[in-house]
Amino acid sequence: HNASPPPTPPPKYPPPGPQPEPLPPAMTRADHVASCAARLSSSNTFFSDVTSSRLLAVEWFVIGPGRSISDIPQTSQQCEDPKSLFAHLYSLMVLQHSLNITLPSWTTTTPDLTFTSMSDICSHYHCLTCNKDKTSVTSINLANMLPPYELTGTIPPEIGLLSTLERIELNSNDQLHGSIPSEMGKLSNLQYLHLHYTSLSGSIPSDLGKLTSLKELFVEHDKLHGTMPQSICQLRTTTTKKEKKGVLELIQADCGGDEPKLECATDCCTQCHK
């Protein structure tokens, strides 16, 4: 009677030879970037337009120069933090594509461009002004852009993510069109809003009445119509102390002539243009 052969020993793990690639994480970098961007933009139609400025901004983080940035928010709470480096860079990229900024000096374009802190944004974006510590963006100046670099796009709602802005100058760009986004009302530090000599149209959003730091609002020689919102007029420095809600000194609008494009109370607008 022959003895049965010994059982085959279990294979050793891992087996010899090249190993298969590990499974990808549940969410890839592209997933994280797109998810955060959609939260910041508060958009239900985020993925419906593949040529949108939002998706072009996401692309910058995934396959463009922004792919080297490691500070991508991982939680919904981090995604929605407007002070984060990601939120600033995302909003600036959306701004670039939506306004159609083609000025070569808008940003540094060196191959080894890196962003690890707010100071890098202050160093690499040349139409922005930052505070002394280079920890926040305080001003955007894209006024008087000359051909072939004039602004030909629209102002995106994402401009409202740049919460530390004190000055916005987009004036004297006659091909800048679309409406004034109500999200500008979130810019609680804004003091100067210059949108004159453009092709902006529609009505002036009443949410701008939330800008209690605003000192100057210039919207003359545009295509805006309707009535200057009472919420903005209440920011005027000349109103009674009981009603005074702001420090607004100057409002210039197209409220002059027999048929003004914009209705504005005489104690509200300081200069009416025809």
C-alpha atoms as an extended CHARMM CRD file, in Angstrom:
* protein
*
       274  EXT
         1         1  HSD       CA              0.0000000000        0.0000000000        0.0000000000  PROA      1               0.0000000000
         2         2  ASN       CA              1.5600000000        3.2510000000       -1.1750000000  PROA      2               0.0000000000
         3         3  ALA       CA              1.3820000000        6.3670000000        1.0440000000  PROA      3               0.0000000000
         4         4  SER       CA             -0.5580000000        9.3120000000       -0.4200000000  PROA      4               0.0000000000
         5         5  PRO       CA              1.5840000000       12.2200000000       -1.6480000000  PROA      5               0.0000000000
         6         6  PRO       CA              2.1040000000       15.0620000000        0.8120000000  PROA      6               0.0000000000
         7         7  PRO       CA             -0.3600000000       17.9690000000        0.3840000000  PROA      7               0.0000000000
         8         8  THR       CA              0.7490000000       20.8320000000       -1.8110000000  PROA      8               0.0000000000
         9         9  PRO       CA              2.0140000000       23.6880000000        0.3960000000  PROA      9               0.0000000000
        10        10  PRO       CA              0.0370000000       26.9350000000        0.1300000000  PROA      10              0.0000000000
        11        11  PRO       CA              1.5690000000       29.4670000000       -2.2540000000  PROA      11              0.0000000000
        12        12  LYS       CA              3.8060000000       32.1100000000       -0.7890000000  PROA      12              0.0000000000
        13        13  TYR       CA              2.4320000000       35.6740000000       -0.8930000000  PROA      13              0.0000000000
        14        14  PRO       CA              3.1420000000       37.8650000000       -2.6430000000  PROA      14              0.0000000000
        15        15  PRO       CA              4.0170000000       35.6090000000       -5.5480000000  PROA      15              0.0000000000
        16        16  PRO       CA              7.3240000000       36.2860000000       -7.2600000000  PROA      16              0.0000000000
        17        17  GLY       CA              7.4220000000       38.5870000000      -10.2670000000  PROA      17              0.0000000000
        18        18  PRO       CA              5.9920000000       42.0350000000      -11.0100000000  PROA      18              0.0000000000
        19        19  GLN       CA              3.1120000000       43.0750000000       -8.7900000000  PROA      19              0.0000000000
        20        20  PRO       CA             -0.1660000000       44.5300000000      -10.0620000000  PROA      20              0.0000000000
        21        21  GLU       CA             -0.8170000000       48.2130000000       -9.4910000000  PROA      21              0.0000000000
        22        22  PRO       CA             -2.5920000000       48.8870000000       -6.1800000000  PROA      22              0.0000000000
        23        23  LEU       CA             -6.2270000000       49.8030000000       -6.4050000000  PROA      23              0.0000000000
        24        24  PRO       CA             -6.8070000000       53.5580000000       -6.6200000000  PROA      24              0.0000000000
        25        25  PRO       CA             -8.2080000000       55.3390000000       -3.5620000000  PROA      25              0.0000000000
        26        26  ALA       CA            -11.9570000000       55.6970000000       -3.3470000000  PROA      26              0.0000000000
        27        27  MET       CA            -11.6600000000       59.2780000000       -4.5850000000  PROA      27              0.0000000000
        28        28  THR       CA             -8.9670000000       60.3520000000       -6.9890000000  PROA      28              0.0000000000
        29        29  ARG       CA             -7.4080000000       63.8110000000       -6.9980000000  PROA      29              0.0000000000
        30        30  ALA       CA             -9.6970000000       64.8080000000       -9.8520000000  PROA      30              0.0000000000
        31        31  ASP       CA            -12.7230000000       63.6900000000       -7.8210000000  PROA      31              0.0000000000
        32        32  HSD       CA            -11.6130000000       65.7130000000       -4.7860000000  PROA      32              0.0000000000
        33        33  VAL       CA            -10.9020000000       68.8360000000       -6.8400000000  PROA      33              0.0000000000
        34        34  ALA       CA            -14.1900000000       68.6510000000       -8.7460000000  PROA      34              0.0000000000
        35        35  SER       CA            -16.1880000000       67.9200000000       -5.5930000000  PROA      35              0.0000000000
        36        36  CYS       CA            -14.6780000000       70.8820000000       -3.7470000000  PROA      36              0.0000000000
        37        37  ALA       CA            -15.0530000000       73.1700000000       -6.7400000000  PROA      37              0.0000000000
        38        38  ALA       CA            -18.7400000000       72.2710000000       -7.0810000000  PROA      38              0.0000000000
        39        39  ARG       CA            -19.2730000000       73.0810000000       -3.3910000000  PROA      39              0.0000000000
        40        40  LEU       CA            -17.5010000000       76.4240000000       -3.6790000000  PROA      40              0.0000000000
        41        41  SER       CA            -19.4910000000       77.3160000000       -6.7900000000  PROA      41              0.0000000000
        42        42  SER       CA            -22.7710000000       76.1370000000       -5.2290000000  PROA      42              0.0000000000
        43        43  SER       CA            -23.7050000000       74.8390000000       -8.6450000000  PROA      43              0.0000000000
        44        44  ASN       CA            -26.1090000000       72.0510000000       -9.5510000000  PROA      44              0.0000000000
        45        45  THR       CA            -25.0750000000       72.3010000000      -13.1980000000  PROA      45              0.0000000000
        46        46  PHE       CA            -21.3450000000       72.1920000000      -12.5530000000  PROA      46              0.0000000000
        47        47  PHE       CA            -20.6120000000       69.2920000000      -14.9010000000  PROA      47              0.0000000000
        48        48  SER       CA            -23.0960000000       70.1630000000      -17.6550000000  PROA      48              0.0000000000
        49        49  ASP       CA            -20.7830000000       72.4220000000      -19.6710000000  PROA      49              0.0000000000
        50        50  VAL       CA            -17.3860000000       70.9030000000      -20.4310000000  PROA      50              0.0000000000
        51        51  THR       CA            -16.0380000000       74.2310000000      -21.6810000000  PROA      51              0.0000000000
        52        52  SER       CA            -17.1130000000       76.2080000000      -18.6300000000  PROA      52              0.0000000000
        53        53  SER       CA            -14.6180000000       78.3520000000      -16.7590000000  PROA      53              0.0000000000
        54        54  ARG       CA            -15.2360000000       76.1710000000      -13.7010000000  PROA      54              0.0000000000
        55        55  LEU       CA            -14.1770000000       72.9720000000      -15.3980000000  PROA      55              0.0000000000
        56        56  LEU       CA            -11.1730000000       74.7020000000      -16.9430000000  PROA      56              0.0000000000
        57        57  ALA       CA            -10.1940000000       75.7290000000      -13.4090000000  PROA      57              0.0000000000
        58        58  VAL       CA            -10.5320000000       72.1160000000      -12.2320000000  PROA      58              0.0000000000
        59        59  GLU       CA             -8.4010000000       70.9950000000      -15.1580000000  PROA      59              0.0000000000
        60        60  TRP       CA             -5.6540000000       73.3960000000      -14.0080000000  PROA      60              0.0000000000
        61        61  PHE       CA             -5.4740000000       71.5460000000      -10.6770000000  PROA      61              0.0000000000
        62        62  VAL       CA             -5.5320000000       68.0820000000      -12.2370000000  PROA      62              0.0000000000
        63        63  ILE       CA             -3.3640000000       68.2230000000      -15.3800000000  PROA      63              0.0000000000
        64        64  GLY       CA             -2.1060000000       71.8110000000      -15.4390000000  PROA      64              0.0000000000
        65        65  PRO       CA              0.4920000000       73.6890000000      -13.3480000000  PROA      65              0.0000000000
        66        66  GLY       CA             -1.7420000000       73.2860000000      -10.2980000000  PROA      66              0.0000000000
        67        67  ARG       CA             -1.2520000000       69.5220000000      -10.2740000000  PROA      67              0.0000000000
        68        68  SER       CA              1.7650000000       69.9630000000       -7.9670000000  PROA      68              0.0000000000
        69        69  ILE       CA             -0.3890000000       71.5520000000       -5.2450000000  PROA      69              0.0000000000
        70        70  SER       CA             -0.7850000000       69.0480000000       -2.4210000000  PROA      70              0.0000000000
        71        71  ASP       CA             -3.1430000000       71.1400000000       -0.2830000000  PROA      71              0.0000000000
        72        72  ILE       CA             -6.4260000000       69.8450000000       -1.7110000000  PROA      72              0.0000000000
        73        73  PRO       CA             -9.2590000000       69.8670000000        0.8660000000  PROA      73              0.0000000000
        74        74  GLN       CA            -10.4070000000       66.4020000000        1.8690000000  PROA      74              0.0000000000
        75        75  THR       CA            -13.6050000000       67.1590000000        3.7970000000  PROA      75              0.0000000000
        76        76  SER       CA            -16.6980000000       69.1710000000        2.9530000000  PROA      76              0.0000000000
        77        77  GLN       CA            -15.8900000000       71.5980000000        5.7760000000  PROA      77              0.0000000000
        78        78  GLN       CA            -12.4070000000       72.2180000000        4.3580000000  PROA      78              0.0000000000
        79        79  CYS       CA            -13.8770000000       72.5560000000        0.8600000000  PROA      79              0.0000000000
        80        80  GLU       CA            -16.1810000000       75.3520000000        1.9220000000  PROA      80              0.0000000000
        81        81  ASP       CA            -13.5070000000       77.3950000000        3.7160000000  PROA      81              0.0000000000
        82        82  PRO       CA            -13.1700000000       80.5710000000        1.5770000000  PROA      82              0.0000000000
        83        83  LYS       CA             -9.8570000000       81.4280000000        3.2480000000  PROA      83              0.0000000000
        84        84  SER       CA             -8.1230000000       78.2770000000        2.0490000000  PROA      84              0.0000000000
        85        85  LEU       CA             -5.3720000000       78.3500000000       -0.5540000000  PROA      85              0.0000000000
        86        86  PHE       CA             -7.4750000000       76.0850000000       -2.7730000000  PROA      86              0.0000000000
        87        87  ALA       CA            -10.5030000000       78.4250000000       -2.6490000000  PROA      87              0.0000000000
        88        88  HSD       CA             -8.3620000000       81.4190000000       -3.6150000000  PROA      88              0.0000000000
        89        89  LEU       CA             -6.6370000000       79.6410000000       -6.4920000000  PROA      89              0.0000000000
        90        90  TYR       CA             -9.8770000000       78.1240000000       -7.7420000000  PROA      90              0.0000000000
        91        91  SER       CA            -11.7020000000       81.4700000000       -7.7520000000  PROA      91              0.0000000000
        92        92  LEU       CA             -8.7680000000       83.1840000000       -9.4970000000  PROA      92              0.0000000000
        93        93  MET       CA             -8.7010000000       80.5040000000      -12.1850000000  PROA      93              0.0000000000
        94        94  VAL       CA            -12.4650000000       80.8100000000      -12.7320000000  PROA      94              0.0000000000
        95        95  LEU       CA            -12.0470000000       84.5910000000      -12.8540000000  PROA      95              0.0000000000
        96        96  GLN       CA             -9.3060000000       84.2590000000      -15.4710000000  PROA      96              0.0000000000
        97        97  HSD       CA            -11.3750000000       82.0690000000      -17.7850000000  PROA      97              0.0000000000
        98        98  SER       CA            -14.7000000000       83.8330000000      -17.2340000000  PROA      98              0.0000000000
        99        99  LEU       CA            -13.3440000000       87.3480000000      -17.7910000000  PROA      99              0.0000000000
       100       100  ASN       CA            -11.1810000000       85.9810000000      -20.6180000000  PROA      100             0.0000000000
       101       101  ILE       CA             -7.9890000000       87.4340000000      -19.1910000000  PROA      101             0.0000000000
       102       102  THR       CA             -5.2380000000       87.0480000000      -21.7860000000  PROA      102             0.0000000000
       103       103  LEU       CA             -2.7450000000       89.5560000000      -20.3890000000  PROA      103             0.0000000000
       104       104  PRO       CA              0.6300000000       87.7420000000      -20.2780000000  PROA      104             0.0000000000
       105       105  SER       CA              1.5590000000       89.4350000000      -17.0050000000  PROA      105             0.0000000000
       106       106  TRP       CA             -1.6340000000       88.2670000000      -15.2310000000  PROA      106             0.0000000000
       107       107  THR       CA              0.4300000000       85.4540000000      -13.7160000000  PROA      107             0.0000000000
       108       108  THR       CA              3.9770000000       84.1830000000      -13.7120000000  PROA      108             0.0000000000
       109       109  THR       CA              4.2700000000       81.4090000000      -16.3010000000  PROA      109             0.0000000000
       110       110  THR       CA              7.5440000000       79.7240000000      -15.3610000000  PROA      110             0.0000000000
       111       111  PRO       CA              7.5210000000       75.9060000000      -15.6510000000  PROA      111             0.0000000000
       112       112  ASP       CA              8.4460000000       75.4280000000      -11.9770000000  PROA      112             0.0000000000
       113       113  LEU       CA              5.5540000000       77.5510000000      -10.6930000000  PROA      113             0.0000000000
       114       114  THR       CA              4.5100000000       76.4220000000       -7.2030000000  PROA      114             0.0000000000
       115       115  PHE       CA              1.8230000000       77.4980000000       -4.7620000000  PROA      115             0.0000000000
       116       116  THR       CA              2.2570000000       76.5030000000       -1.1440000000  PROA      116             0.0000000000
       117       117  SER       CA              0.8980000000       79.5910000000        0.6220000000  PROA      117             0.0000000000
       118       118  MET       CA             -0.9990000000       82.8290000000        0.1170000000  PROA      118             0.0000000000
       119       119  SER       CA              2.3050000000       84.6630000000       -0.3190000000  PROA      119             0.0000000000
       120       120  ASP       CA              2.8790000000       82.6450000000       -3.5090000000  PROA      120             0.0000000000
       121       121  ILE       CA             -0.4150000000       83.9800000000       -4.9050000000  PROA      121             0.0000000000
       122       122  CYS       CA              0.6970000000       87.5020000000       -4.0190000000  PROA      122             0.0000000000
       123       123  SER       CA              4.0260000000       86.9260000000       -5.7820000000  PROA      123             0.0000000000
       124       124  HSD       CA              2.7590000000       85.2100000000       -8.9330000000  PROA      124             0.0000000000
       125       125  TYR       CA             -0.4150000000       87.2080000000       -9.7070000000  PROA      125             0.0000000000
       126       126  HSD       CA              0.6060000000       90.6460000000      -10.9390000000  PROA      126             0.0000000000
       127       127  CYS       CA             -2.7810000000       92.3740000000      -11.2190000000  PROA      127             0.0000000000
       128       128  LEU       CA             -3.5300000000       91.6950000000       -7.5780000000  PROA      128             0.0000000000
       129       129  THR       CA             -2.5240000000       93.6270000000       -4.4900000000  PROA      129             0.0000000000
       130       130  CYS       CA             -2.0740000000       91.9260000000       -1.1210000000  PROA      130             0.0000000000
       131       131  ASN       CA             -1.7740000000       93.1440000000        2.4390000000  PROA      131             0.0000000000
       132       132  LYS       CA              1.6700000000       93.7840000000        3.9320000000  PROA      132             0.0000000000
       133       133  ASP       CA              1.9550000000       90.2780000000        5.3500000000  PROA      133             0.0000000000
       134       134  LYS       CA              0.9940000000       88.7200000000        2.0050000000  PROA      134             0.0000000000
       135       135  THR       CA             -1.7070000000       86.6810000000        3.7030000000  PROA      135             0.0000000000
       136       136  SER       CA             -4.7380000000       88.0290000000        1.8250000000  PROA      136             0.0000000000
       137       137  VAL       CA             -5.7090000000       89.5270000000       -1.5420000000  PROA      137             0.0000000000
       138       138  THR       CA             -7.0360000000       93.0720000000       -1.1520000000  PROA      138             0.0000000000
       139       139  SER       CA             -7.3180000000       94.4150000000       -4.7100000000  PROA      139             0.0000000000
       140       140  ILE       CA             -7.9520000000       93.3730000000       -8.3250000000  PROA      140             0.0000000000
       141       141  ASN       CA             -7.0170000000       95.9430000000      -10.9580000000  PROA      141             0.0000000000
       142       142  LEU       CA             -7.9030000000       95.0440000000      -14.5470000000  PROA      142             0.0000000000
       143       143  ALA       CA             -9.0820000000       98.4980000000      -15.6000000000  PROA      143             0.0000000000
       144       144  ASN       CA             -8.3250000000      100.1410000000      -18.9450000000  PROA      144             0.0000000000
       145       145  MET       CA             -7.1720000000       96.9500000000      -20.6390000000  PROA      145             0.0000000000
       146       146  LEU       CA             -6.0260000000       97.7600000000      -24.1630000000  PROA      146             0.0000000000
       147       147  PRO       CA             -6.2970000000       95.5560000000      -27.2900000000  PROA      147             0.0000000000
       148       148  PRO       CA             -5.5860000000       92.7470000000      -27.6720000000  PROA      148             0.0000000000
       149       149  TYR       CA             -5.8890000000       92.1690000000      -23.9220000000  PROA      149             0.0000000000
       150       150  GLU       CA             -9.2350000000       93.8110000000      -23.1280000000  PROA      150             0.0000000000
       151       151  LEU       CA            -11.6980000000       91.8360000000      -21.0250000000  PROA      151             0.0000000000
       152       152  THR       CA            -14.3560000000       90.2320000000      -23.2330000000  PROA      152             0.0000000000
       153       153  GLY       CA            -16.0890000000       87.8870000000      -20.7950000000  PROA      153             0.0000000000
       154       154  THR       CA            -18.3660000000       88.0480000000      -17.7660000000  PROA      154             0.0000000000
       155       155  ILE       CA            -17.8840000000       88.4680000000      -14.0110000000  PROA      155             0.0000000000
       156       156  PRO       CA            -18.3230000000       85.0430000000      -12.3780000000  PROA      156             0.0000000000
       157       157  PRO       CA            -20.1490000000       84.4920000000       -9.0730000000  PROA      157             0.0000000000
       158       158  GLU       CA            -16.9030000000       83.0090000000       -7.7310000000  PROA      158             0.0000000000
       159       159  ILE       CA            -15.5050000000       86.5220000000       -7.3030000000  PROA      159             0.0000000000
       160       160  GLY       CA            -17.4990000000       86.4460000000       -4.0650000000  PROA      160             0.0000000000
       161       161  LEU       CA            -15.0650000000       83.8230000000       -2.7090000000  PROA      161             0.0000000000
       162       162  LEU       CA            -12.2750000000       86.4100000000       -2.5130000000  PROA      162             0.0000000000
       163       163  SER       CA            -13.6340000000       87.6120000000        0.8070000000  PROA      163             0.0000000000
       164       164  THR       CA            -10.7370000000       89.9260000000        1.7120000000  PROA      164             0.0000000000
       165       165  LEU       CA            -11.0620000000       92.1590000000       -1.3640000000  PROA      165             0.0000000000
       166       166  GLU       CA            -11.2100000000       95.8860000000       -0.6300000000  PROA      166             0.0000000000
       167       167  ARG       CA            -11.0320000000       97.1870000000       -4.2080000000  PROA      167             0.0000000000
       168       168  ILE       CA            -12.2820000000       95.8840000000       -7.5770000000  PROA      168             0.0000000000
       169       169  GLU       CA            -11.4430000000       97.8280000000      -10.7300000000  PROA      169             0.0000000000
       170       170  LEU       CA            -12.8160000000       96.3420000000      -13.9440000000  PROA      170             0.0000000000
       171       171  ASN       CA            -13.7880000000       99.6530000000      -15.5060000000  PROA      171             0.0000000000
       172       172  SER       CA            -13.0390000000      100.8460000000      -19.0390000000  PROA      172             0.0000000000
       173       173  ASN       CA            -13.4370000000       97.4320000000      -20.6590000000  PROA      173             0.0000000000
       174       174  ASP       CA            -16.2530000000       98.0360000000      -23.1290000000  PROA      174             0.0000000000
       175       175  GLN       CA            -16.5740000000       94.3560000000      -24.0780000000  PROA      175             0.0000000000
       176       176  LEU       CA            -17.0500000000       93.1970000000      -20.4880000000  PROA      176             0.0000000000
       177       177  HSD       CA            -20.6790000000       92.0640000000      -20.4630000000  PROA      177             0.0000000000
       178       178  GLY       CA            -23.2320000000       90.0530000000      -18.5280000000  PROA      178             0.0000000000
       179       179  SER       CA            -24.6830000000       91.0000000000      -15.1570000000  PROA      179             0.0000000000
       180       180  ILE       CA            -23.2480000000       92.0430000000      -11.8050000000  PROA      180             0.0000000000
       181       181  PRO       CA            -23.3000000000       88.8420000000       -9.7150000000  PROA      181             0.0000000000
       182       182  SER       CA            -25.2220000000       89.1090000000       -6.4610000000  PROA      182             0.0000000000
       183       183  GLU       CA            -22.3780000000       87.1480000000       -4.8270000000  PROA      183             0.0000000000
       184       184  MET       CA            -20.4170000000       90.4120000000       -4.7450000000  PROA      184             0.0000000000
       185       185  GLY       CA            -22.5960000000       91.1930000000       -1.7380000000  PROA      185             0.0000000000
       186       186  LYS       CA            -20.4730000000       88.7070000000        0.2290000000  PROA      186             0.0000000000
       187       187  LEU       CA            -17.3770000000       90.9130000000       -0.0380000000  PROA      187             0.0000000000
       188       188  SER       CA            -17.8250000000       92.5380000000        3.3630000000  PROA      188             0.0000000000
       189       189  ASN       CA            -14.4560000000       94.3380000000        3.2000000000  PROA      189             0.0000000000
       190       190  LEU       CA            -15.0640000000       95.9180000000       -0.2170000000  PROA      190             0.0000000000
       191       191  GLN       CA            -14.5720000000       99.6970000000       -0.2800000000  PROA      191             0.0000000000
       192       192  TYR       CA            -14.2580000000      100.5390000000       -3.9860000000  PROA      192             0.0000000000
       193       193  LEU       CA            -16.2830000000       98.9540000000       -6.7980000000  PROA      193             0.0000000000
       194       194  HSD       CA            -15.5000000000      100.4480000000      -10.2030000000  PROA      194             0.0000000000
       195       195  LEU       CA            -17.5090000000       98.9420000000      -13.0710000000  PROA      195             0.0000000000
       196       196  HSD       CA            -18.0190000000      102.0400000000      -15.2550000000  PROA      196             0.0000000000
       197       197  TYR       CA            -17.4770000000      102.2010000000      -19.0280000000  PROA      197             0.0000000000
       198       198  THR       CA            -18.3310000000       98.5360000000      -19.6410000000  PROA      198             0.0000000000
       199       199  SER       CA            -21.2000000000       96.6730000000      -21.3290000000  PROA      199             0.0000000000
       200       200  LEU       CA            -22.5450000000       95.2110000000      -18.0950000000  PROA      200             0.0000000000
       201       201  SER       CA            -26.3300000000       94.9170000000      -18.2790000000  PROA      201             0.0000000000
       202       202  GLY       CA            -29.3390000000       93.9450000000      -16.2180000000  PROA      202             0.0000000000
       203       203  SER       CA            -30.2550000000       95.4200000000      -12.8610000000  PROA      203             0.0000000000
       204       204  ILE       CA            -27.9970000000       96.2580000000       -9.9330000000  PROA      204             0.0000000000
       205       205  PRO       CA            -28.3910000000       93.4960000000       -7.3210000000  PROA      205             0.0000000000
       206       206  SER       CA            -29.8260000000       94.6070000000       -3.9980000000  PROA      206             0.0000000000
       207       207  ASP       CA            -27.2850000000       92.3360000000       -2.2730000000  PROA      207             0.0000000000
       208       208  LEU       CA            -24.7020000000       95.0860000000       -2.8350000000  PROA      208             0.0000000000
       209       209  GLY       CA            -26.4990000000       96.8210000000        0.0270000000  PROA      209             0.0000000000
       210       210  LYS       CA            -24.7230000000       94.3840000000        2.3450000000  PROA      210             0.0000000000
       211       211  LEU       CA            -21.3980000000       96.0850000000        1.5650000000  PROA      211             0.0000000000
       212       212  THR       CA            -21.2620000000       98.2600000000        4.6760000000  PROA      212             0.0000000000
       213       213  SER       CA            -17.5980000000       99.1660000000        4.0400000000  PROA      213             0.0000000000
       214       214  LEU       CA            -18.2890000000      100.4680000000        0.5090000000  PROA      214             0.0000000000
       215       215  LYS       CA            -17.1200000000      104.0390000000       -0.1850000000  PROA      215             0.0000000000
       216       216  GLU       CA            -17.3800000000      104.2880000000       -3.9880000000  PROA      216             0.0000000000
       217       217  LEU       CA            -19.7470000000      102.6680000000       -6.4830000000  PROA      217             0.0000000000
       218       218  PHE       CA            -19.1630000000      103.6770000000      -10.1100000000  PROA      218             0.0000000000
       219       219  VAL       CA            -21.5950000000      102.1300000000      -12.6210000000  PROA      219             0.0000000000
       220       220  GLU       CA            -21.9900000000      104.9210000000      -15.1860000000  PROA      220             0.0000000000
       221       221  HSD       CA            -21.7240000000      104.4430000000      -18.9630000000  PROA      221             0.0000000000
       222       222  ASP       CA            -22.8870000000      100.8240000000      -18.7350000000  PROA      222             0.0000000000
       223       223  LYS       CA            -26.0470000000       99.0970000000      -19.9800000000  PROA      223             0.0000000000
       224       224  LEU       CA            -27.5170000000       98.6990000000      -16.5130000000  PROA      224             0.0000000000
       225       225  HSD       CA            -31.1760000000       99.6180000000      -16.0500000000  PROA      225             0.0000000000
       226       226  GLY       CA            -33.9360000000       99.6450000000      -13.4680000000  PROA      226             0.0000000000
       227       227  THR       CA            -33.6610000000      101.4030000000      -10.1290000000  PROA      227             0.0000000000
       228       228  MET       CA            -30.7650000000      101.8950000000       -7.7460000000  PROA      228             0.0000000000
       229       229  PRO       CA            -31.7060000000       99.5390000000       -4.8770000000  PROA      229             0.0000000000
       230       230  GLN       CA            -32.7830000000      101.2280000000       -1.6710000000  PROA      230             0.0000000000
       231       231  SER       CA            -30.4460000000       98.9040000000        0.2150000000  PROA      231             0.0000000000
       232       232  ILE       CA            -27.5260000000      100.6380000000       -1.5240000000  PROA      232             0.0000000000
       233       233  CYS       CA            -28.9240000000      104.1370000000       -1.0140000000  PROA      233             0.0000000000
       234       234  GLN       CA            -29.1130000000      103.4060000000        2.7200000000  PROA      234             0.0000000000
       235       235  LEU       CA            -25.3310000000      103.0470000000        2.7430000000  PROA      235             0.0000000000
       236       236  ARG       CA            -24.9470000000      106.7130000000        1.8400000000  PROA      236             0.0000000000
       237       237  THR       CA            -23.2010000000      108.9020000000        4.4120000000  PROA      237             0.0000000000
       238       238  THR       CA            -25.7820000000      111.6850000000        4.0010000000  PROA      238             0.0000000000
       239       239  THR       CA            -28.7560000000      109.6990000000        5.2870000000  PROA      239             0.0000000000
       240       240  THR       CA            -30.0170000000      110.2950000000        8.8070000000  PROA      240             0.0000000000
       241       241  LYS       CA            -28.2210000000      108.5820000000       11.6670000000  PROA      241             0.0000000000
       242       242  LYS       CA            -31.2390000000      106.3800000000       12.2550000000  PROA      242             0.0000000000
       243       243  GLU       CA            -31.0500000000      104.9380000000        8.7470000000  PROA      243             0.0000000000
       244       244  LYS       CA            -27.3110000000      105.1830000000        8.1370000000  PROA      244             0.0000000000
       245       245  LYS       CA            -25.8250000000      101.7400000000        7.5740000000  PROA      245             0.0000000000
       246       246  GLY       CA            -22.5820000000      102.4800000000        5.7650000000  PROA      246             0.0000000000
       247       247  VAL       CA            -19.8920000000      104.8990000000        4.6680000000  PROA      247             0.0000000000
       248       248  LEU       CA            -20.7850000000      105.1970000000        0.9660000000  PROA      248             0.0000000000
       249       249  GLU       CA            -19.5990000000      108.6060000000       -0.2600000000  PROA      249             0.0000000000
       250       250  LEU       CA            -19.8770000000      108.4260000000       -4.0670000000  PROA      250             0.0000000000
       251       251  ILE       CA            -22.3960000000      106.7550000000       -6.3820000000  PROA      251             0.0000000000
       252       252  GLN       CA            -22.0740000000      107.5140000000      -10.0900000000  PROA      252             0.0000000000
       253       253  ALA       CA            -24.6770000000      106.0820000000      -12.4490000000  PROA      253             0.0000000000
       254       254  ASP       CA            -26.6050000000      106.7000000000      -15.6930000000  PROA      254             0.0000000000
       255       255  CYS       CA            -29.4470000000      108.4650000000      -13.9300000000  PROA      255             0.0000000000
       256       256  GLY       CA            -29.3970000000      111.7980000000      -15.8370000000  PROA      256             0.0000000000
       257       257  GLY       CA            -31.4410000000      113.2090000000      -18.7070000000  PROA      257             0.0000000000
       258       258  ASP       CA            -35.1480000000      113.0770000000      -19.5240000000  PROA      258             0.0000000000
       259       259  GLU       CA            -35.1670000000      109.2860000000      -19.9030000000  PROA      259             0.0000000000
       260       260  PRO       CA            -32.4820000000      107.9330000000      -17.5900000000  PROA      260             0.0000000000
       261       261  LYS       CA            -31.4530000000      104.3070000000      -17.9800000000  PROA      261             0.0000000000
       262       262  LEU       CA            -31.2840000000      103.9910000000      -14.2070000000  PROA      262             0.0000000000
       263       263  GLU       CA            -33.6630000000      105.5840000000      -11.7330000000  PROA      263             0.0000000000
       264       264  CYS       CA            -31.8950000000      106.9500000000       -8.6770000000  PROA      264             0.0000000000
       265       265  ALA       CA            -33.1240000000      109.1740000000       -5.8610000000  PROA      265             0.0000000000
       266       266  THR       CA            -31.5750000000      112.6440000000       -5.7430000000  PROA      266             0.0000000000
       267       267  ASP       CA            -30.2540000000      112.0560000000       -2.2290000000  PROA      267             0.0000000000
       268       268  CYS       CA            -28.7180000000      108.7230000000       -3.2850000000  PROA      268             0.0000000000
       269       269  CYS       CA            -26.6180000000      109.0850000000       -6.4420000000  PROA      269             0.0000000000
       270       270  THR       CA            -23.9600000000      111.7910000000       -6.2060000000  PROA      270             0.0000000000
       271       271  GLN       CA            -23.4380000000      112.1400000000       -9.9670000000  PROA      271             0.0000000000
       272       272  CYS       CA            -25.9250000000      111.3160000000      -12.7020000000  PROA      272             0.0000000000
       273       273  HSD       CA            -24.6610000000      110.8250000000      -16.2580000000  PROA      273             0.0000000000
       274       274  LYS       CA            -26.7530000000      110.9520000000      -19.4180000000  PROA      274             0.0000000000
